[in-house]
């Protein structure tokens, strides 16, 4: 029922879950703890969020909470399509400073598990794209940080050149000035 693939960032995983379809549409199980327990994956979400995005090219990121207050996230696309990115900000990780992207789309049966200590962002590839998050770890606004989406040190190869950004994301610091 669930296939788990290791991604190139330490501890990151791609979940592929069977999607049930019929004349009514589709149904998928986004999260079920008992499916992951036998695979030694421990994830206990403490909150859930949706990000509603009207325009194609909306970019949110790269967001994280300063160590040791990182949050593990399970991210999926509820409507539309997005290019979802994580960057490893854990200085004790073998993939420190590396990034990885996954294209997510509605009813694909795919979700990305992003380890605590990684920055996260996405850009919408279609209008009216909704991203769903299950999050493990307390939200602490005073620990929230942002790394500039187009930081030259990380050099994420975004599929957009002129994204729709919040003021906060547009003013985010580069790698050398960022507080991890």
mmCIF file of C-alpha atoms in Angstrom:
data_model
loop_
_atom_site.group_PDB
_atom_site.id
_atom_site.type_symbol
_atom_site.label_atom_id
_atom_site.label_comp_id
_atom_site.label_asym_id
_atom_site.label_seq_id
_atom_site.Cartn_x
_atom_site.Cartn_y
_atom_site.Cartn_z
ATOM 1 C CA UNK A 1 0.000 0.000 0.000
ATOM 2 C CA UNK A 2 2.955 2.366 0.603
ATOM 3 C CA UNK A 3 6.331 2.524 -1.101
ATOM 4 C CA UNK A 4 9.110 4.503 0.563
ATOM 5 C CA UNK A 5 12.093 5.800 -1.375
ATOM 6 C CA UNK A 6 15.176 7.374 0.206
ATOM 7 C CA UNK A 7 15.909 10.821 -1.203
ATOM 8 C CA UNK A 8 19.429 12.300 -1.592
ATOM 9 C CA UNK A 9 19.113 14.363 1.631
ATOM 10 C CA UNK A 10 19.912 12.438 4.850
ATOM 11 C CA UNK A 11 16.639 11.262 6.426
ATOM 12 C CA UNK A 12 14.405 12.585 3.617
ATOM 13 C CA UNK A 13 11.911 10.211 2.046
ATOM 14 C CA UNK A 14 9.372 10.078 -0.757
ATOM 15 C CA UNK A 15 6.168 8.254 0.122
ATOM 16 C CA UNK A 16 4.179 6.802 -2.745
ATOM 17 C CA UNK A 17 0.745 5.718 -1.630
ATOM 18 C CA UNK A 18 -1.892 3.889 -3.639
ATOM 19 C CA UNK A 19 -4.587 6.196 -4.983
ATOM 20 C CA UNK A 20 -8.066 4.710 -5.259
ATOM 21 C CA UNK A 21 -10.088 6.042 -8.182
ATOM 22 C CA UNK A 22 -13.589 5.530 -9.505
ATOM 23 C CA UNK A 23 -16.266 7.602 -11.223
ATOM 24 C CA UNK A 24 -16.459 9.927 -8.200
ATOM 25 C CA UNK A 25 -12.774 10.894 -8.312
ATOM 26 C CA UNK A 26 -9.842 9.790 -6.178
ATOM 27 C CA UNK A 27 -9.054 8.899 -2.570
ATOM 28 C CA UNK A 28 -5.644 8.540 -0.948
ATOM 29 C CA UNK A 29 -4.395 7.966 2.575
ATOM 30 C CA UNK A 30 -2.136 10.934 3.300
ATOM 31 C CA UNK A 31 -0.849 9.652 6.639
ATOM 32 C CA UNK A 32 -1.322 6.463 8.623
ATOM 33 C CA UNK A 33 1.100 5.802 11.471
ATOM 34 C CA UNK A 34 0.589 2.029 11.437
ATOM 35 C CA UNK A 35 1.746 1.790 7.822
ATOM 36 C CA UNK A 36 5.097 3.338 8.740
ATOM 37 C CA UNK A 37 5.797 1.691 12.100
ATOM 38 C CA UNK A 38 6.994 -1.587 10.523
ATOM 39 C CA UNK A 39 9.388 0.472 8.377
ATOM 40 C CA UNK A 40 10.988 2.087 11.470
ATOM 41 C CA UNK A 41 9.744 5.555 10.568
ATOM 42 C CA UNK A 42 8.842 7.587 13.611
ATOM 43 C CA UNK A 43 6.735 10.668 12.899
ATOM 44 C CA UNK A 44 4.222 12.138 15.333
ATOM 45 C CA UNK A 45 2.545 15.217 13.821
ATOM 46 C CA UNK A 46 1.565 17.952 16.247
ATOM 47 C CA UNK A 47 -0.148 20.268 13.761
ATOM 48 C CA UNK A 48 -1.429 20.481 10.197
ATOM 49 C CA UNK A 49 -1.442 23.377 7.743
ATOM 50 C CA UNK A 50 -2.646 24.221 4.239
ATOM 51 C CA UNK A 51 -1.008 26.766 1.950
ATOM 52 C CA UNK A 52 -3.437 28.174 -0.637
ATOM 53 C CA UNK A 53 -1.760 29.756 -3.669
ATOM 54 C CA UNK A 54 -3.728 31.566 -6.356
ATOM 55 C CA UNK A 55 -1.039 32.232 -8.955
ATOM 56 C CA UNK A 56 1.361 30.083 -10.938
ATOM 57 C CA UNK A 57 4.928 30.992 -9.953
ATOM 58 C CA UNK A 58 4.161 31.692 -6.290
ATOM 59 C CA UNK A 59 7.283 30.824 -4.312
ATOM 60 C CA UNK A 60 7.318 30.260 -0.566
ATOM 61 C CA UNK A 61 10.677 29.560 1.025
ATOM 62 C CA UNK A 62 13.170 28.683 2.140
ATOM 63 C CA UNK A 63 11.609 28.460 5.631
ATOM 64 C CA UNK A 64 12.861 26.696 8.755
ATOM 65 C CA UNK A 65 13.162 27.032 12.512
ATOM 66 C CA UNK A 66 16.564 27.659 14.057
ATOM 67 C CA UNK A 67 18.258 24.627 15.632
ATOM 68 C CA UNK A 68 17.411 22.945 17.988
ATOM 69 C CA UNK A 69 13.781 23.849 17.223
ATOM 70 C CA UNK A 70 13.547 22.224 13.779
ATOM 71 C CA UNK A 71 10.331 20.641 12.567
ATOM 72 C CA UNK A 72 9.837 17.465 10.544
ATOM 73 C CA UNK A 73 7.286 17.965 7.764
ATOM 74 C CA UNK A 74 5.233 15.616 5.620
ATOM 75 C CA UNK A 75 4.221 17.618 2.551
ATOM 76 C CA UNK A 76 1.759 16.787 -0.222
ATOM 77 C CA UNK A 77 -0.133 18.625 -2.933
ATOM 78 C CA UNK A 78 -3.916 18.769 -2.514
ATOM 79 C CA UNK A 79 -4.706 20.710 -5.704
ATOM 80 C CA UNK A 80 -2.622 21.838 -8.660
ATOM 81 C CA UNK A 81 1.120 21.187 -8.984
ATOM 82 C CA UNK A 82 4.220 22.391 -7.176
ATOM 83 C CA UNK A 83 7.968 21.982 -7.274
ATOM 84 C CA UNK A 84 8.848 21.220 -3.644
ATOM 85 C CA UNK A 85 12.391 21.880 -2.378
ATOM 86 C CA UNK A 86 14.370 21.067 0.748
ATOM 87 C CA UNK A 87 17.888 22.187 1.664
ATOM 88 C CA UNK A 88 19.897 20.477 4.415
ATOM 89 C CA UNK A 89 20.902 23.055 7.054
ATOM 90 C CA UNK A 90 22.235 20.522 9.602
ATOM 91 C CA UNK A 91 25.993 21.102 9.956
ATOM 92 C CA UNK A 92 26.474 17.536 11.267
ATOM 93 C CA UNK A 93 24.801 15.959 8.214
ATOM 94 C CA UNK A 94 26.691 14.365 5.324
ATOM 95 C CA UNK A 95 24.370 16.281 2.962
ATOM 96 C CA UNK A 96 24.817 19.700 4.649
ATOM 97 C CA UNK A 97 24.204 22.505 2.146
ATOM 98 C CA UNK A 98 22.710 20.203 -0.491
ATOM 99 C CA UNK A 99 19.210 20.606 -1.920
ATOM 100 C CA UNK A 100 16.666 18.297 -3.505
ATOM 101 C CA UNK A 101 13.394 18.973 -5.318
ATOM 102 C CA UNK A 102 10.337 16.806 -5.974
ATOM 103 C CA UNK A 103 7.442 17.643 -8.264
ATOM 104 C CA UNK A 104 4.183 17.101 -6.377
ATOM 105 C CA UNK A 105 0.706 17.061 -7.885
ATOM 106 C CA UNK A 106 -2.822 16.476 -6.650
ATOM 107 C CA UNK A 107 -3.993 12.851 -6.476
ATOM 108 C CA UNK A 108 -0.486 11.574 -7.289
ATOM 109 C CA UNK A 109 -0.233 9.581 -4.071
ATOM 110 C CA UNK A 110 3.129 11.179 -3.307
ATOM 111 C CA UNK A 111 4.270 13.004 -0.192
ATOM 112 C CA UNK A 112 7.727 14.155 0.901
ATOM 113 C CA UNK A 113 9.076 13.677 4.437
ATOM 114 C CA UNK A 114 11.423 16.573 5.198
ATOM 115 C CA UNK A 115 13.661 16.057 8.251
ATOM 116 C CA UNK A 116 13.936 18.605 11.062
ATOM 117 C CA UNK A 117 16.839 20.928 10.357
ATOM 118 C CA UNK A 118 16.080 21.312 6.672
ATOM 119 C CA UNK A 119 14.810 24.441 4.995
ATOM 120 C CA UNK A 120 11.657 24.016 2.947
ATOM 121 C CA UNK A 121 10.074 25.867 0.074
ATOM 122 C CA UNK A 122 8.048 25.368 -3.062
ATOM 123 C CA UNK A 123 6.951 27.127 -6.213
ATOM 124 C CA UNK A 124 3.545 26.598 -7.774
ATOM 125 C CA UNK A 125 3.424 25.236 -11.308
ATOM 126 C CA UNK A 126 -0.325 25.763 -11.755
ATOM 127 C CA UNK A 127 -2.862 28.293 -10.501
ATOM 128 C CA UNK A 128 -4.898 27.412 -7.408
ATOM 129 C CA UNK A 129 -2.309 25.064 -5.937
ATOM 130 C CA UNK A 130 -2.813 23.924 -2.346
ATOM 131 C CA UNK A 131 -0.041 22.328 -0.299
ATOM 132 C CA UNK A 132 -0.819 20.312 2.849
ATOM 133 C CA UNK A 133 1.648 19.890 5.713
ATOM 134 C CA UNK A 134 1.676 17.579 8.682
ATOM 135 C CA UNK A 135 4.281 18.914 11.101
ATOM 136 C CA UNK A 136 6.102 17.346 14.040
ATOM 137 C CA UNK A 137 7.475 19.912 16.458
ATOM 138 C CA UNK A 138 6.138 23.015 18.098
ATOM 139 C CA UNK A 139 5.746 26.156 16.010
ATOM 140 C CA UNK A 140 7.923 28.854 17.579
ATOM 141 C CA UNK A 141 7.608 32.131 15.641
ATOM 142 C CA UNK A 142 10.653 33.663 17.361
ATOM 143 C CA UNK A 143 12.780 30.749 16.039
ATOM 144 C CA UNK A 144 11.509 31.025 12.451
ATOM 145 C CA UNK A 145 14.110 31.847 9.826
ATOM 146 C CA UNK A 146 14.250 32.259 6.045
ATOM 147 C CA UNK A 147 17.101 31.587 3.622
ATOM 148 C CA UNK A 148 16.960 33.563 0.361
ATOM 149 C CA UNK A 149 15.251 31.444 -2.289
ATOM 150 C CA UNK A 150 17.929 32.172 -4.913
ATOM 151 C CA UNK A 151 20.986 32.147 -2.661
ATOM 152 C CA UNK A 152 24.055 31.589 -4.876
ATOM 153 C CA UNK A 153 25.788 29.284 -2.367
ATOM 154 C CA UNK A 154 22.952 26.743 -2.381
ATOM 155 C CA UNK A 155 22.169 27.462 -6.062
ATOM 156 C CA UNK A 156 18.724 25.872 -6.283
ATOM 157 C CA UNK A 157 17.752 25.459 -9.935
ATOM 158 C CA UNK A 158 14.201 26.839 -9.657
ATOM 159 C CA UNK A 159 11.891 26.366 -12.670
ATOM 160 C CA UNK A 160 10.904 30.086 -12.465
ATOM 161 C CA UNK A 161 12.999 33.230 -12.794
ATOM 162 C CA UNK A 162 10.646 35.945 -11.494
ATOM 163 C CA UNK A 163 8.440 34.359 -8.806
ATOM 164 C CA UNK A 164 5.624 35.896 -6.763
ATOM 165 C CA UNK A 165 7.226 36.455 -3.322
ATOM 166 C CA UNK A 166 6.189 37.790 0.065
ATOM 167 C CA UNK A 167 8.139 40.793 1.373
ATOM 168 C CA UNK A 168 9.709 38.504 3.995
ATOM 169 C CA UNK A 169 10.926 35.977 1.407
ATOM 170 C CA UNK A 170 12.180 38.722 -0.935
ATOM 171 C CA UNK A 171 14.283 40.226 1.895
ATOM 172 C CA UNK A 172 15.641 36.905 3.239
ATOM 173 C CA UNK A 173 19.383 36.709 3.943
ATOM 174 C CA UNK A 174 21.930 34.728 1.965
ATOM 175 C CA UNK A 175 23.692 31.621 3.302
ATOM 176 C CA UNK A 176 26.564 33.623 4.843
ATOM 177 C CA UNK A 177 24.192 35.866 6.825
ATOM 178 C CA UNK A 178 21.587 33.235 7.694
ATOM 179 C CA UNK A 179 21.270 32.007 11.279
ATOM 180 C CA UNK A 180 20.789 28.223 11.265
#
